[in-house]
PDB file of C-alpha atoms in Angstrom:
ATOM      1  CA  MET A   1     151.897  96.743  95.079  1.00  0.00           C
ATOM      2  CA  THR A   2     149.784  97.115  98.240  1.00  0.00           C
ATOM      3  CA  SER A   3     149.234 100.816  97.617  1.00  0.00           C
ATOM      4  CA  THR A   4     148.112 100.135  94.045  1.00  0.00           C
ATOM      5  CA  SER A   5     145.661  97.460  95.220  1.00  0.00           C
ATOM      6  CA  GLY A   6     144.200  99.847  97.817  1.00  0.00           C
ATOM      7  CA  ASP A   7     143.708 102.537  95.186  1.00  0.00           C
ATOM      8  CA  LYS A   8     141.862 100.084  92.961  1.00  0.00           C
ATOM      9  CA  SER A   9     139.650  99.036  95.876  1.00  0.00           C
ATOM     10  CA  THR A  10     138.815 102.636  96.725  1.00  0.00           C
ATOM     11  CA  THR A  11     138.127 103.407  93.095  1.00  0.00           C
ATOM     12  CA  GLY A  12     135.867 100.360  92.821  1.00  0.00           C
ATOM     13  CA  GLN A  13     133.883 101.419  95.892  1.00  0.00           C
ATOM     14  CA  GLY A  14     133.552 104.922  94.522  1.00  0.00           C
ATOM     15  CA  GLU A  15     132.327 103.628  91.196  1.00  0.00           C
ATOM     16  CA  ALA A  16     129.792 101.361  92.943  1.00  0.00           C
ATOM     17  CA  GLY A  17     128.508 104.271  95.001  1.00  0.00           C
ATOM     18  CA  GLU A  18     128.223 106.438  91.915  1.00  0.00           C
ATOM     19  CA  THR A  19     126.366 103.675  90.092  1.00  0.00           C
ATOM     20  CA  GLU A  20     123.862 103.343  92.926  1.00  0.00           C
ATOM     21  CA  ARG A  21     123.429 107.120  93.064  1.00  0.00           C
ATOM     22  CA  TRP A  22     122.565 107.258  89.377  1.00  0.00           C
ATOM     23  CA  ALA A  23     120.308 104.220  89.777  1.00  0.00           C
ATOM     24  CA  SER A  24     118.391 106.148  92.454  1.00  0.00           C
ATOM     25  CA  LEU A  25     118.109 109.220  90.233  1.00  0.00           C
ATOM     26  CA  ILE A  26     117.046 107.327  87.132  1.00  0.00           C
ATOM     27  CA  GLY A  27     114.764 104.904  88.973  1.00  0.00           C
ATOM     28  CA  GLY A  28     113.181 107.696  91.006  1.00  0.00           C
ATOM     29  CA  GLY A  29     112.566 109.762  87.882  1.00  0.00           C
ATOM     30  CA  ALA A  30     110.890 106.831  86.182  1.00  0.00           C
ATOM     31  CA  MET A  31     108.663 106.232  89.226  1.00  0.00           C
ATOM     32  CA  VAL A  32     107.579 109.883  89.283  1.00  0.00           C
ATOM     33  CA  LEU A  33     106.666 109.862  85.587  1.00  0.00           C
ATOM     34  CA  MET A  34     104.855 106.541  85.849  1.00  0.00           C
ATOM     35  CA  GLY A  35     102.959 107.645  88.962  1.00  0.00           C
ATOM     36  CA  LEU A  36     101.812 110.932  87.433  1.00  0.00           C
ATOM     37  CA  LYS A  37     100.549 109.143  84.326  1.00  0.00           C
ATOM     38  CA  GLN A  38      98.407 106.733  86.371  1.00  0.00           C
ATOM     39  CA  GLY A  39      96.290 109.471  87.961  1.00  0.00           C
ATOM     40  CA  SER A  40      95.272 107.182  90.839  1.00  0.00           C
ATOM     41  CA  LEU A  41      96.077 106.615  94.502  1.00  0.00           C
ATOM     42  CA  ARG A  42      98.727 104.067  93.615  1.00  0.00           C
ATOM     43  CA  GLY A  43     100.070 106.583  91.101  1.00  0.00           C
ATOM     44  CA  VAL A  44     100.328 109.331  93.703  1.00  0.00           C
ATOM     45  CA  LEU A  45     102.168 107.039  96.109  1.00  0.00           C
ATOM     46  CA  THR A  46     104.464 105.820  93.345  1.00  0.00           C
ATOM     47  CA  ALA A  47     105.322 109.394  92.396  1.00  0.00           C
ATOM     48  CA  LEU A  48     106.070 110.321  96.013  1.00  0.00           C
ATOM     49  CA  ALA A  49     108.256 107.258  96.461  1.00  0.00           C
ATOM     50  CA  GLY A  50     110.106 108.181  93.271  1.00  0.00           C
ATOM     51  CA  GLY A  51     110.658 111.671  94.597  1.00  0.00           C
ATOM     52  CA  GLY A  52     112.254 110.177  97.688  1.00  0.00           C
ATOM     53  CA  LEU A  53     114.657 108.153  95.564  1.00  0.00           C
ATOM     54  CA  ILE A  54     115.600 111.239  93.555  1.00  0.00           C
ATOM     55  CA  TYR A  55     116.331 113.109  96.785  1.00  0.00           C
ATOM     56  CA  GLN A  56     118.501 110.286  98.081  1.00  0.00           C
ATOM     57  CA  GLY A  57     120.384 110.129  94.788  1.00  0.00           C
ATOM     58  CA  ALA A  58     120.952 113.875  94.740  1.00  0.00           C
ATOM     59  CA  THR A  59     122.324 113.823  98.283  1.00  0.00           C
ATOM     60  CA  LYS A  60     124.643 110.919  97.391  1.00  0.00           C
ATOM     61  CA  GLN A  61     123.255 108.279  99.764  1.00  0.00           C
ATOM     62  CA  SER A  62     125.274 105.136  99.150  1.00  0.00           C
ATOM     63  CA  THR A  63     122.538 102.498  98.889  1.00  0.00           C
ATOM     64  CA  ILE A  64     119.032 102.202  97.487  1.00  0.00           C
ATOM     65  CA  GLN A  65     118.012 100.409 100.685  1.00  0.00           C
ATOM     66  CA  GLN A  66     118.811 103.558 102.682  1.00  0.00           C
ATOM     67  CA  ALA A  67     116.584 105.523 100.339  1.00  0.00           C
ATOM     68  CA  GLN A  68     113.718 103.094 100.852  1.00  0.00           C
ATOM     69  CA  GLU A  69     114.099 103.245 104.626  1.00  0.00           C
ATOM     70  CA  ALA A  70     114.214 107.047 104.548  1.00  0.00           C
ATOM     71  CA  ILE A  71     110.778 107.285 102.889  1.00  0.00           C
ATOM     72  CA  GLY A  72     109.226 104.484 104.917  1.00  0.00           C
ATOM     73  CA  ILE A  73     108.864 101.741 102.334  1.00  0.00           C
ATOM     74  CA  ASN A  74     108.328  98.204 103.662  1.00  0.00           C
ATOM     75  CA  GLN A  75     107.541  99.360 107.188  1.00  0.00           C
ATOM     76  CA  PRO A  76     104.205  97.856 108.344  1.00  0.00           C
ATOM     77  CA  ILE A  77     101.675  99.894 110.287  1.00  0.00           C
ATOM     78  CA  LYS A  78     100.423  98.350 113.550  1.00  0.00           C
ATOM     79  CA  ILE A  79      97.415  99.631 115.483  1.00  0.00           C
ATOM     80  CA  GLU A  80      95.994  98.445 118.837  1.00  0.00           C
ATOM     81  CA  LYS A  81      92.756  99.764 120.338  1.00  0.00           C
ATOM     82  CA  THR A  82      90.525  98.589 123.196  1.00  0.00           C
ATOM     83  CA  VAL A  83      87.024  99.624 124.233  1.00  0.00           C
ATOM     84  CA  THR A  84      84.685  98.381 126.980  1.00  0.00           C
ATOM     85  CA  ILE A  85      81.119  97.715 125.843  1.00  0.00           C
ATOM     86  CA  ASN A  86      78.205  97.026 128.175  1.00  0.00           C
ATOM     87  CA  LYS A  87      77.138  93.890 126.337  1.00  0.00           C
ATOM     88  CA  SER A  88      77.983  90.203 126.615  1.00  0.00           C
ATOM     89  CA  ALA A  89      80.882  88.710 124.701  1.00  0.00           C
ATOM     90  CA  GLU A  90      78.428  86.336 123.027  1.00  0.00           C
ATOM     91  CA  GLU A  91      76.376  89.179 121.539  1.00  0.00           C
ATOM     92  CA  LEU A  92      79.400  91.190 120.400  1.00  0.00           C
ATOM     93  CA  TYR A  93      81.103  88.152 118.896  1.00  0.00           C
ATOM     94  CA  ARG A  94      77.956  87.138 117.047  1.00  0.00           C
ATOM     95  CA  PHE A  95      77.609  90.579 115.413  1.00  0.00           C
ATOM     96  CA  TRP A  96      81.297  90.876 114.482  1.00  0.00           C
ATOM     97  CA  HIS A  97      81.535  87.288 113.261  1.00  0.00           C
ATOM     98  CA  ASN A  98      79.393  88.235 110.275  1.00  0.00           C
ATOM     99  CA  PHE A  99      81.945  90.456 108.519  1.00  0.00           C
ATOM    100  CA  GLU A 100      79.191  91.901 106.330  1.00  0.00           C
ATOM    101  CA  ASN A 101      78.082  93.862 109.437  1.00  0.00           C
ATOM    102  CA  LEU A 102      81.408  95.696 109.739  1.00  0.00           C
ATOM    103  CA  PRO A 103      80.699  98.529 107.231  1.00  0.00           C
ATOM    104  CA  THR A 104      77.804  99.504 109.525  1.00  0.00           C
ATOM    105  CA  PHE A 105      80.265 101.177 111.883  1.00  0.00           C
ATOM    106  CA  MET A 106      83.527 101.139 109.902  1.00  0.00           C
ATOM    107  CA  LYS A 107      83.203 104.148 107.620  1.00  0.00           C
ATOM    108  CA  HIS A 108      86.330 103.335 105.640  1.00  0.00           C
ATOM    109  CA  LEU A 109      84.732 100.095 104.412  1.00  0.00           C
ATOM    110  CA  LYS A 110      82.469 100.211 101.380  1.00  0.00           C
ATOM    111  CA  SER A 111      81.426  96.582 101.602  1.00  0.00           C
ATOM    112  CA  VAL A 112      82.359  93.102 102.769  1.00  0.00           C
ATOM    113  CA  LYS A 113      81.107  90.021 100.957  1.00  0.00           C
ATOM    114  CA  VAL A 114      81.333  86.721 102.844  1.00  0.00           C
ATOM    115  CA  TYR A 115      81.905  83.740 100.547  1.00  0.00           C
ATOM    116  CA  ASN A 116      82.052  81.042 103.206  1.00  0.00           C
ATOM    117  CA  GLU A 117      83.161  80.512 106.812  1.00  0.00           C
ATOM    118  CA  LYS A 118      86.793  81.119 105.836  1.00  0.00           C
ATOM    119  CA  ARG A 119      86.919  83.529 102.874  1.00  0.00           C
ATOM    120  CA  SER A 120      85.521  87.040 102.346  1.00  0.00           C
ATOM    121  CA  HIS A 121      86.045  89.968  99.950  1.00  0.00           C
ATOM    122  CA  TRP A 122      86.639  93.501 101.254  1.00  0.00           C
ATOM    123  CA  ILE A 123      86.365  96.875  99.484  1.00  0.00           C
ATOM    124  CA  ALA A 124      87.610  99.976 101.319  1.00  0.00           C
ATOM    125  CA  ASN A 125      87.661 103.702 100.600  1.00  0.00           C
ATOM    126  CA  ALA A 126      90.962 105.320  99.661  1.00  0.00           C
ATOM    127  CA  PRO A 127      92.071 108.938  99.128  1.00  0.00           C
ATOM    128  CA  LEU A 128      91.219 110.745  95.875  1.00  0.00           C
ATOM    129  CA  GLY A 129      87.949 108.880  95.522  1.00  0.00           C
ATOM    130  CA  ASN A 130      89.661 105.555  94.891  1.00  0.00           C
ATOM    131  CA  SER A 131      89.077 102.189  96.499  1.00  0.00           C
ATOM    132  CA  VAL A 132      91.216  99.193  97.417  1.00  0.00           C
ATOM    133  CA  GLU A 133      90.156  95.548  97.491  1.00  0.00           C
ATOM    134  CA  TRP A 134      91.381  92.289  98.941  1.00  0.00           C
ATOM    135  CA  ASP A 135      90.288  88.803  99.862  1.00  0.00           C
ATOM    136  CA  ALA A 136      90.744  87.813 103.502  1.00  0.00           C
ATOM    137  CA  GLU A 137      90.881  84.420 105.134  1.00  0.00           C
ATOM    138  CA  VAL A 138      89.952  83.584 108.733  1.00  0.00           C
ATOM    139  CA  LEU A 139      92.978  82.094 110.483  1.00  0.00           C
ATOM    140  CA  GLU A 140      91.464  81.277 113.881  1.00  0.00           C
ATOM    141  CA  ASP A 141      87.921  81.443 115.203  1.00  0.00           C
ATOM    142  CA  ARG A 142      87.163  80.768 118.869  1.00  0.00           C
ATOM    143  CA  GLU A 143      83.474  81.201 119.579  1.00  0.00           C
ATOM    144  CA  ASN A 144      82.667  84.224 121.770  1.00  0.00           C
ATOM    145  CA  GLU A 145      86.374  84.905 122.318  1.00  0.00           C
ATOM    146  CA  PHE A 146      88.609  85.532 119.333  1.00  0.00           C
ATOM    147  CA  ILE A 147      88.701  85.968 115.529  1.00  0.00           C
ATOM    148  CA  SER A 148      91.860  86.470 113.479  1.00  0.00           C
ATOM    149  CA  TRP A 149      92.233  87.003 109.744  1.00  0.00           C
ATOM    150  CA  ALA A 150      94.751  87.921 107.026  1.00  0.00           C
ATOM    151  CA  SER A 151      94.604  89.058 103.432  1.00  0.00           C
ATOM    152  CA  VAL A 152      95.512  86.534 100.757  1.00  0.00           C
ATOM    153  CA  GLU A 153      97.972  86.895  97.899  1.00  0.00           C
ATOM    154  CA  GLY A 154      97.090  89.583  95.384  1.00  0.00           C
ATOM    155  CA  ALA A 155      95.576  92.048  97.879  1.00  0.00           C
ATOM    156  CA  ASP A 156      95.828  95.779  97.121  1.00  0.00           C
ATOM    157  CA  ILE A 157      96.817  96.181 100.781  1.00  0.00           C
ATOM    158  CA  ASP A 158      98.505  93.334 102.647  1.00  0.00           C
ATOM    159  CA  ASN A 159      96.920  93.231 106.099  1.00  0.00           C
ATOM    160  CA  SER A 160      96.128  91.033 109.067  1.00  0.00           C
ATOM    161  CA  GLY A 161      94.457  91.432 112.422  1.00  0.00           C
ATOM    162  CA  PHE A 162      92.428  90.008 115.251  1.00  0.00           C
ATOM    163  CA  VAL A 163      89.594  90.985 117.568  1.00  0.00           C
ATOM    164  CA  ARG A 164      89.351  89.630 121.115  1.00  0.00           C
ATOM    165  CA  PHE A 165      86.302  89.624 123.391  1.00  0.00           C
ATOM    166  CA  LYS A 166      87.082  89.391 127.111  1.00  0.00           C
ATOM    167  CA  LYS A 167      84.875  89.860 130.176  1.00  0.00           C
ATOM    168  CA  ALA A 168      85.626  93.234 131.761  1.00  0.00           C
ATOM    169  CA  PRO A 169      86.610  93.464 135.458  1.00  0.00           C
ATOM    170  CA  GLY A 170      83.749  94.012 137.901  1.00  0.00           C
ATOM    171  CA  ASP A 171      81.181  92.578 135.527  1.00  0.00           C
ATOM    172  CA  ARG A 172      81.167  95.837 133.548  1.00  0.00           C
ATOM    173  CA  GLY A 173      80.525  94.279 130.173  1.00  0.00           C
ATOM    174  CA  THR A 174      83.139  93.130 127.648  1.00  0.00           C
ATOM    175  CA  GLU A 175      86.558  94.435 126.666  1.00  0.00           C
ATOM    176  CA  VAL A 176      86.903  94.441 122.892  1.00  0.00           C
ATOM    177  CA  LYS A 177      90.494  94.642 121.686  1.00  0.00           C
ATOM    178  CA  ILE A 178      91.388  94.968 118.020  1.00  0.00           C
ATOM    179  CA  VAL A 179      94.909  94.713 116.609  1.00  0.00           C
ATOM    180  CA  LEU A 180      95.603  95.503 112.953  1.00  0.00           C
ATOM    181  CA  GLU A 181      98.806  95.347 110.947  1.00  0.00           C
ATOM    182  CA  TYR A 182      99.022  96.324 107.307  1.00  0.00           C
ATOM    183  CA  ASN A 183     101.354  97.420 104.541  1.00  0.00           C
ATOM    184  CA  PRO A 184      99.631 100.231 102.617  1.00  0.00           C
ATOM    185  CA  PRO A 185     100.844 101.036  99.088  1.00  0.00           C
ATOM    186  CA  GLY A 186     104.225 102.670  99.604  1.00  0.00           C
ATOM    187  CA  GLY A 187     104.628 101.260 103.128  1.00  0.00           C
ATOM    188  CA  ALA A 188     104.534 103.808 105.942  1.00  0.00           C
ATOM    189  CA  LEU A 189     104.613 106.490 103.264  1.00  0.00           C
ATOM    190  CA  GLY A 190     101.055 105.481 102.421  1.00  0.00           C
ATOM    191  CA  ALA A 191      99.953 106.160 105.994  1.00  0.00           C
ATOM    192  CA  THR A 192     101.625 109.568 105.858  1.00  0.00           C
ATOM    193  CA  VAL A 193      99.710 110.436 102.703  1.00  0.00           C
ATOM    194  CA  ALA A 194      96.486 109.186 104.306  1.00  0.00           C
ATOM    195  CA  LYS A 195      96.961 111.667 107.162  1.00  0.00           C
ATOM    196  CA  LEU A 196      96.891 114.505 104.647  1.00  0.00           C
ATOM    197  CA  PHE A 197      93.384 113.422 103.686  1.00  0.00           C
ATOM    198  CA  GLY A 198      92.103 113.279 107.280  1.00  0.00           C
ATOM    199  CA  GLU A 199      92.311 109.499 107.553  1.00  0.00           C
ATOM    200  CA  GLU A 200      95.001 108.947 110.179  1.00  0.00           C
ATOM    201  CA  PRO A 201      94.807 105.173 110.756  1.00  0.00           C
ATOM    202  CA  GLU A 202      95.008 105.046 114.565  1.00  0.00           C
ATOM    203  CA  GLN A 203      92.367 107.747 115.031  1.00  0.00           C
ATOM    204  CA  GLN A 204      90.184 106.080 112.422  1.00  0.00           C
ATOM    205  CA  VAL A 205      90.222 102.719 114.219  1.00  0.00           C
ATOM    206  CA  GLY A 206      89.499 104.403 117.554  1.00  0.00           C
ATOM    207  CA  ASP A 207      86.492 106.198 116.066  1.00  0.00           C
ATOM    208  CA  GLU A 208      85.208 102.969 114.548  1.00  0.00           C
ATOM    209  CA  LEU A 209      85.373 101.128 117.860  1.00  0.00           C
ATOM    210  CA  HIS A 210      83.507 104.014 119.491  1.00  0.00           C
ATOM    211  CA  ARG A 211      80.765 103.714 116.852  1.00  0.00           C
ATOM    212  CA  PHE A 212      80.652  99.947 117.454  1.00  0.00           C
ATOM    213  CA  LYS A 213      80.098 100.642 121.164  1.00  0.00           C
ATOM    214  CA  MET A 214      77.243 103.061 120.418  1.00  0.00           C
ATOM    215  CA  LEU A 215      75.641 100.668 117.962  1.00  0.00           C
ATOM    216  CA  MET A 216      75.708  97.692 120.334  1.00  0.00           C
ATOM    217  CA  GLU A 217      74.658  99.591 123.474  1.00  0.00           C
ATOM    218  CA  ALA A 218      72.069 101.984 122.004  1.00  0.00           C
ATOM    219  CA  GLY A 219      71.072 100.183 118.823  1.00  0.00           C
ATOM    220  CA  GLU A 220      72.119 103.137 116.673  1.00  0.00           C
ATOM    221  CA  ILE A 221      75.084 105.384 115.984  1.00  0.00           C
ATOM    222  CA  ALA A 222      74.561 108.955 117.186  1.00  0.00           C
ATOM    223  CA  THR A 223      75.608 111.614 114.704  1.00  0.00           C
ATOM    224  CA  THR A 224      75.498 115.391 114.455  1.00  0.00           C
ATOM    225  CA  GLU A 225      75.527 115.366 110.655  1.00  0.00           C
ATOM    226  CA  GLY A 226      72.646 117.377 109.264  1.00  0.00           C
ATOM    227  CA  GLN A 227      71.642 118.727 112.687  1.00  0.00           C
ATOM    228  CA  ALA A 228      71.425 122.417 113.536  1.00  0.00           C
ATOM    229  CA  SER A 229      74.414 123.777 115.395  1.00  0.00           C
ATOM    230  CA  GLY A 230      72.259 125.844 117.794  1.00  0.00           C
ATOM    231  CA  ARG A 231      73.964 129.036 116.697  1.00  0.00           C
ATOM    232  CA  LYS A 232      71.921 132.036 115.599  1.00  0.00           C
TER     233      LYS A 232
END
């Protein structure tokens, strides 16, 4: 009797694993077809995620969750960057506090529209000539010190972050620290795709802080675009 029960248990587990394998194959195939039909950024990411599920199904991974983890779905991206700017915290805070100023030095932003002291609407560039949009809400605002925000429900990209302004040691200006966390379409997979288009998130944020420093210290952002290279 015990042996028979064990056989049934093993058979049941095998059937469950086979069911999940076919679910991965069928679900992944559907995602690929749907993604290719969309012809958009979200479509590309959907197709890639579907391909990952097909791979997991073909290699007989036992759970769909393992397939999602393997391709990076649901893993948030966190970025921390700090720069020292030779300006007072008051001046830097005042400029940043008006979010509509941010596209001045953040190239990935197309525009920011401030509705009121709490709510704003953001539009950002995305690969393949697409754009993503979201509404953000200020969570905490300490004058001349700290601003935090988070996207609201319905955002194309769930994200949150804060910027902190702190007097630098030796009276050398102000340390500006920015921390961002977001879930791009397709989770970490989205960040991987972004790298293929020259938009690696950490490097991008570092470049934007550097442009912020130039803008606040020199009043303009130096660029070599359109200038002669000096070569003959």
